[in-house]
Short mmCIF file of C-alpha atoms in Angstrom, two decimals:
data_model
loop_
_atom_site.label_atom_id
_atom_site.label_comp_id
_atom_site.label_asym_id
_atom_site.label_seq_id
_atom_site.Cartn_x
_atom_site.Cartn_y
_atom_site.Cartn_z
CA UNK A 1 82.22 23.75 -40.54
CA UNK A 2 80.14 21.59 -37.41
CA UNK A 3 78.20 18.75 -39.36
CA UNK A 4 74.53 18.41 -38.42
CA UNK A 5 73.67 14.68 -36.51
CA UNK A 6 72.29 12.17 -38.49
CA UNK A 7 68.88 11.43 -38.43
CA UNK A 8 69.58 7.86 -37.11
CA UNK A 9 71.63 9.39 -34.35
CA UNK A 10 68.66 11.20 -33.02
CA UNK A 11 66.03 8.33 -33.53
CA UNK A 12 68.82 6.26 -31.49
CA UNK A 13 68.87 8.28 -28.68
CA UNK A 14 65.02 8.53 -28.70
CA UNK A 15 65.06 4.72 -28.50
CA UNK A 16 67.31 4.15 -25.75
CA UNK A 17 64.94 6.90 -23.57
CA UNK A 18 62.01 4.89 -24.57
CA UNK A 19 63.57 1.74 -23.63
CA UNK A 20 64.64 3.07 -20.41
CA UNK A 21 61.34 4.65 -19.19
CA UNK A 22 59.63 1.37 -20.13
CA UNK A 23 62.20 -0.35 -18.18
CA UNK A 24 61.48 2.00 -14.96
CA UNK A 25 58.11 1.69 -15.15
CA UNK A 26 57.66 -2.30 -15.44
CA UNK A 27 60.45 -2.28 -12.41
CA UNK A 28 57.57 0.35 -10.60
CA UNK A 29 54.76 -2.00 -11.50
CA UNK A 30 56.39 -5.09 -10.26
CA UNK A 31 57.17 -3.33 -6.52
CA UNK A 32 54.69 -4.45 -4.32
CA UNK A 33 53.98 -3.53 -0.95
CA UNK A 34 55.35 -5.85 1.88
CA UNK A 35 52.31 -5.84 3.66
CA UNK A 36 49.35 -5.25 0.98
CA UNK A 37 46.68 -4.75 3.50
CA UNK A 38 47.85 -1.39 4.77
CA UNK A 39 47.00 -0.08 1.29
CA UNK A 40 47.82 4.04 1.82
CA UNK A 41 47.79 4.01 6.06
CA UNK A 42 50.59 5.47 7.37
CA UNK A 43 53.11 3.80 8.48
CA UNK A 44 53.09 1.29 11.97
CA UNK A 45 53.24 2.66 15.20
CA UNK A 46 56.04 -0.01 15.68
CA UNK A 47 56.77 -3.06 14.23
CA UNK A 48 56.98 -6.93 16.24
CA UNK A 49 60.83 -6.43 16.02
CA UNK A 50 60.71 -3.17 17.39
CA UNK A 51 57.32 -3.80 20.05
CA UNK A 52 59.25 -6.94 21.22
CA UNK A 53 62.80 -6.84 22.42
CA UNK A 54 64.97 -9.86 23.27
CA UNK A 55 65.39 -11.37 26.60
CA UNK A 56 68.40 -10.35 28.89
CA UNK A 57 71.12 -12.18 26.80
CA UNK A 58 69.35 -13.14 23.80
CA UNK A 59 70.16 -11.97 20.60
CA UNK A 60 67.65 -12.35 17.02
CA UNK A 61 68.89 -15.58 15.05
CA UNK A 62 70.00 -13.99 11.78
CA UNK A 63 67.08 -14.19 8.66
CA UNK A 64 67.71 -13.12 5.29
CA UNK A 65 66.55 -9.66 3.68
CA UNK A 66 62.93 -11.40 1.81
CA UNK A 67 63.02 -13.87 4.21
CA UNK A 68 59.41 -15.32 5.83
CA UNK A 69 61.86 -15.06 8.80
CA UNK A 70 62.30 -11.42 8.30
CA UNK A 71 59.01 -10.67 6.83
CA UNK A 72 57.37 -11.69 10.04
CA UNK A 73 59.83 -9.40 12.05
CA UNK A 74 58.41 -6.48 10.54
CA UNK A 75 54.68 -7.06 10.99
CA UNK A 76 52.85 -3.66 11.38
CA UNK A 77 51.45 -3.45 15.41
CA UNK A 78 48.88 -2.02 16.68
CA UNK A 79 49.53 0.51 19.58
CA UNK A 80 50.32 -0.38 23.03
CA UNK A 81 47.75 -2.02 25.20
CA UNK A 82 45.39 -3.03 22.60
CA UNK A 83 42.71 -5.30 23.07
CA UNK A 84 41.96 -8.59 21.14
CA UNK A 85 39.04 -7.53 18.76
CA UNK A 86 36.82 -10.45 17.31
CA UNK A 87 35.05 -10.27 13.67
CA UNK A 88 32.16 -8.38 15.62
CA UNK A 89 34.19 -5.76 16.26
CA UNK A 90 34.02 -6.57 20.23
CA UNK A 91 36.36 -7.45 22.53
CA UNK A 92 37.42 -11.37 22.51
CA UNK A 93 36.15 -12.22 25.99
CA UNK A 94 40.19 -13.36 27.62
CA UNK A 95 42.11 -10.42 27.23
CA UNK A 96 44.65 -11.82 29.19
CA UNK A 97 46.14 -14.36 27.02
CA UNK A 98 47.57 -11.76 24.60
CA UNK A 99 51.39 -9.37 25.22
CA UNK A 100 50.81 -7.52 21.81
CA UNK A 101 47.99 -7.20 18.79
CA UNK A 102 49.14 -7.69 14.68
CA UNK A 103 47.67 -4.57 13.06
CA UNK A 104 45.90 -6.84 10.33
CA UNK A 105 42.20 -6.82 9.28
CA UNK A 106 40.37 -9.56 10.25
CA UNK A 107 37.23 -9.73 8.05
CA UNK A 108 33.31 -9.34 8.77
CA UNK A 109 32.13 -12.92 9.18
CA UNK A 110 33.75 -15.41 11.15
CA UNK A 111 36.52 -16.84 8.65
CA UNK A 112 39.89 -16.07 9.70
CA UNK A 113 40.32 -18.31 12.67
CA UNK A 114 43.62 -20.39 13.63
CA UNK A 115 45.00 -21.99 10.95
CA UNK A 116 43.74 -19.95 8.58
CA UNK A 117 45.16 -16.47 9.93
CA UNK A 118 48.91 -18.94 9.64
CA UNK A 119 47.33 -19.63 5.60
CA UNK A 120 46.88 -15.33 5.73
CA UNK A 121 50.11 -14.31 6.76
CA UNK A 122 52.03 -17.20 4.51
CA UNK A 123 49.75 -16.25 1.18
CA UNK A 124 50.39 -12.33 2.06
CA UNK A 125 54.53 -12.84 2.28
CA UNK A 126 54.42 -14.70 -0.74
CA UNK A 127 52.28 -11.54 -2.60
CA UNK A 128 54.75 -9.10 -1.21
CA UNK A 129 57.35 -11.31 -3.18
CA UNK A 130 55.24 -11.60 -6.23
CA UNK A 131 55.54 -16.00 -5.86
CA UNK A 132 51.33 -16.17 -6.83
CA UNK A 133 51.88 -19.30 -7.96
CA UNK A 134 53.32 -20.95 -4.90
CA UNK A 135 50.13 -19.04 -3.16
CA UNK A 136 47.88 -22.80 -3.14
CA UNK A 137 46.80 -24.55 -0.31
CA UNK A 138 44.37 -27.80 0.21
CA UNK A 139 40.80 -27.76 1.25
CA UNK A 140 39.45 -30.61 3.51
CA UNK A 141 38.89 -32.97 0.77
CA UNK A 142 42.73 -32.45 -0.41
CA UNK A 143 41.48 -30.49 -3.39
CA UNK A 144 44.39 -27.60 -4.36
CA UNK A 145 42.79 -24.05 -4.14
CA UNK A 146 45.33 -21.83 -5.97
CA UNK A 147 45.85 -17.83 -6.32
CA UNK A 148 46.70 -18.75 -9.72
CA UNK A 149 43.21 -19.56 -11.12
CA UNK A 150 41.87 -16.37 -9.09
CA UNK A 151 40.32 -13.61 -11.27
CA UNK A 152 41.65 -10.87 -10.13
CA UNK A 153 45.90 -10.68 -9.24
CA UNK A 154 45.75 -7.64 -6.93
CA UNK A 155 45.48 -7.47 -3.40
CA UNK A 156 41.40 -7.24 -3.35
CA UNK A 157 41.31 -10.57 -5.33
CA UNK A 158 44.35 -11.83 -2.56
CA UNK A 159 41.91 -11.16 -0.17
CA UNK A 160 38.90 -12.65 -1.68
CA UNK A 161 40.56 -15.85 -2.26
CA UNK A 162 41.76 -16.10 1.27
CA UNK A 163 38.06 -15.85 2.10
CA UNK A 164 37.24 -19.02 0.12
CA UNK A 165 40.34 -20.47 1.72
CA UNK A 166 39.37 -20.07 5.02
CA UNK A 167 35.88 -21.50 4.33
CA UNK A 168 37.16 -24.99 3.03
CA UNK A 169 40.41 -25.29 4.95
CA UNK A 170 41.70 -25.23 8.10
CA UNK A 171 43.46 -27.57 10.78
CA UNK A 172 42.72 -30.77 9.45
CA UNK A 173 44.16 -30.73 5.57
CA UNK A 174 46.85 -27.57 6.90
CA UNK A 175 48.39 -30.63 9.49
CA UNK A 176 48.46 -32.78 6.17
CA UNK A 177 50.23 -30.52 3.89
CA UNK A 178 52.99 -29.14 6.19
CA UNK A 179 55.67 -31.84 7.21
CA UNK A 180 56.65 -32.91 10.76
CA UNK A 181 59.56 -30.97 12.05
CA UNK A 182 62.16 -32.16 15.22
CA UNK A 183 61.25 -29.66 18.12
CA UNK A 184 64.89 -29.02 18.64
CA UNK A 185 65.26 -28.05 15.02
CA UNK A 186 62.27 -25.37 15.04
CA UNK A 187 62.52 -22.21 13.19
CA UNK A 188 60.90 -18.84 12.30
CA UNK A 189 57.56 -19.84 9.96
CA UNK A 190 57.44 -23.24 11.69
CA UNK A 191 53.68 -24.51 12.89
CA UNK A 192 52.36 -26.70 15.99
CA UNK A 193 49.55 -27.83 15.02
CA UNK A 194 46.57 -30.39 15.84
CA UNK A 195 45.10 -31.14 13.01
CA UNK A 196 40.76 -31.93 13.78
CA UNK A 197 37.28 -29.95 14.51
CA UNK A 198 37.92 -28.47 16.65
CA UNK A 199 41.56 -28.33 16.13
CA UNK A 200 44.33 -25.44 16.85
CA UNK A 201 47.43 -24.26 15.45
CA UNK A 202 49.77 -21.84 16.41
CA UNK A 203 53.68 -19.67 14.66
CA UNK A 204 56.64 -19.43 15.38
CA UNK A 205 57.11 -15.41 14.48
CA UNK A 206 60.26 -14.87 16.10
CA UNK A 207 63.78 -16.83 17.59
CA UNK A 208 66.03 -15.43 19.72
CA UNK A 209 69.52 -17.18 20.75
CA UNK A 210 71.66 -17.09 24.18
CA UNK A 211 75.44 -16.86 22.53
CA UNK A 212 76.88 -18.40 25.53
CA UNK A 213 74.76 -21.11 26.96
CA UNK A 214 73.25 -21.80 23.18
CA UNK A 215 69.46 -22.00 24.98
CA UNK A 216 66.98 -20.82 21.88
CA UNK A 217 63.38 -18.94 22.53
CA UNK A 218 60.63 -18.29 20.41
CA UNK A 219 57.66 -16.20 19.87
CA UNK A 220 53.67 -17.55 19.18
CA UNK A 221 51.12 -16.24 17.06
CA UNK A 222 48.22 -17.14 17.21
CA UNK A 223 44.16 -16.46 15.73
CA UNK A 224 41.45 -18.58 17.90
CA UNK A 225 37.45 -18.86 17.56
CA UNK A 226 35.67 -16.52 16.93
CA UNK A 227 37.77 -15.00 14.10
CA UNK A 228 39.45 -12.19 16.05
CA UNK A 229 43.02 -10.42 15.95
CA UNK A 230 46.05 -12.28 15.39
CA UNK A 231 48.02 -12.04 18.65
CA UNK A 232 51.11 -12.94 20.10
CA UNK A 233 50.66 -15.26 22.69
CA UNK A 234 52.12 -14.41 26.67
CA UNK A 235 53.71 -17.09 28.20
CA UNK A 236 51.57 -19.05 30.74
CA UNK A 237 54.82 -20.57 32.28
CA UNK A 238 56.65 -17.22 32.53
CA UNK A 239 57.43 -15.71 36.15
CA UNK A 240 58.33 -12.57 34.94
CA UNK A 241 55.63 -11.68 32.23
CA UNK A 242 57.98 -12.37 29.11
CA UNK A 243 56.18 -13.62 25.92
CA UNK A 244 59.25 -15.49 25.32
CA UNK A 245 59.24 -19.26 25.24
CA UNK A 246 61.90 -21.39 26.42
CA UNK A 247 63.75 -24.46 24.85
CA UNK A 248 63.64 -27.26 24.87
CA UNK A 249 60.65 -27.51 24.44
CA UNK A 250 59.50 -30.92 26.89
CA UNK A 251 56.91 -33.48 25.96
CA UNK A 252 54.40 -30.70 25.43
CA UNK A 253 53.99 -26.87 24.34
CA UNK A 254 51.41 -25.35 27.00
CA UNK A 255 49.71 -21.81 25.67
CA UNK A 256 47.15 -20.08 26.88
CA UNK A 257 44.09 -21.93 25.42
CA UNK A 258 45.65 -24.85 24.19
CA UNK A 259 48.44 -27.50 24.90
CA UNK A 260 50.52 -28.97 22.18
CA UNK A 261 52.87 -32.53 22.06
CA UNK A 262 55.87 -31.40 20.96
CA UNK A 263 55.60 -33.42 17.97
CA UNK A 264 53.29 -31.09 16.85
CA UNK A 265 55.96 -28.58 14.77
CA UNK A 266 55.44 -28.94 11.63
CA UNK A 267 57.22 -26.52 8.52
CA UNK A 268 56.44 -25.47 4.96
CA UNK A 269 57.64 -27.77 2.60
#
């Protein structure tokens, strides 16, 4: 004679469903995006990683799965050949400074200038990560602005408070809150910066390593005035057209539009 289940039995298994569907869904709301401004687009025409190979030799310096490092590597690009867009929606007028464009938006007014598209793509790794409250950084006066007190946690209020960033911050209190750095020791995230008005800072995005001779080079990106596209940055001292910049460094970083002592580098502390 088969004996019916208890009642408990049933409710039992009902609970351990429930639990597990409430379990998959928290883990489903917690996923975010790793880059938040794409919203739905499809996917990148290529990513820096992928636009940007090594030189002859060089091999990527390894960065951990999360990593700022490896966060940066995948930055969505826009396609081949584009040109440097400003907040107007025109042209920058040097078009000849840039090897590749970041496919990020760059807002309507002009906002989202040096230091503060560095502040962007820092805030927008740490959202990907869900770290909101390390998301702070100083205004001019020192004063913390943080993600944290924002009203809205999504990626519209991200973006929002990045505005009111960008209007109270830049060069001058970034400089301050980063700490200096030995140029031999730089690294994927690192800064040079000159802190001032007007001032100019510049990332590392990428490091590549020569095995046998040990020689390390390094990728720029950069934002400039007006607010336009976030760029990387050709080489001014390369013969042969590379992007890639050599180490060491020398008594001074020269790019495009501005020239940096190397006791500019600066990293996050």
């Amino acid at each position: 004679m088969m004996r019916r289940p208890s009642p408990l039995v049933g409710l039992y298994v009902r609970l351990i469903a429930a639990v597990a569907l409430a379990l998959a869904v928290a883990s489903t709301a917690e996923a975010r995006a790793p880059y938040g401004w794409l919203g739905t687009d499809p996917a990148p025409a290529a990513t820096l990683a992928e636009r940007i190979a090594p030189p002859p030799g060089f091999t990527r310096t390894p960065a951990a799965e999360g990593s700022f490092a490896a966060w940066l590597r995948g930055l969505p690009m826009r396609a081949e050949g584009a040109p440097v867009l400003t907040h107007t929606g025109r042209p920058k007028w040097r078009q000849d400074v840039h090897a590749a464009v970041i496919d990020i938006d760059i807002g309507k007014r002009d906002l989202q200038q040096c230091a503060d598209a560095i502040m962007r793509l820092r805030a927008e790794w740490l959202f990907s990560q869900r770290r909101d409250k390390e998301i702070a950084f100083d205004n001019t006066n020192g004063k913390r602005m943080r993600f944290a007190s924002a009203k809205r946690k999504d990626h519209a209020g991200l973006r929002k408070y990045m505005d009111l960033v960008f209007a109270y911050a830049g060069t001058y209190s970034l400089e301050r809150e980063l700490k200096p750095i030995a140029a031999d020791d730089i690294a994927i995230g690192d800064v040079f910066i000159k802190g001032g008005f007007p001032g100019h800072a510049v990332l590392v995005a990428d490091l590549v390593e020569n095995r046998e001779t040990g020689e390390k080079r390094f990728l720029l990106l950069q934002s400039y005035m007006p607010a336009q596209d976030i760029h990387v940055l050709k080489n001014p001292k390369s013969t042969d057209g590379s992007p890639w910049y050599a180490t060491p460094i020398g008594d001074q970083l020269v790019t495009p539009e501005w020239v940096f002592l190397r006791t500019a580098l600066r990293r996050w502390p």
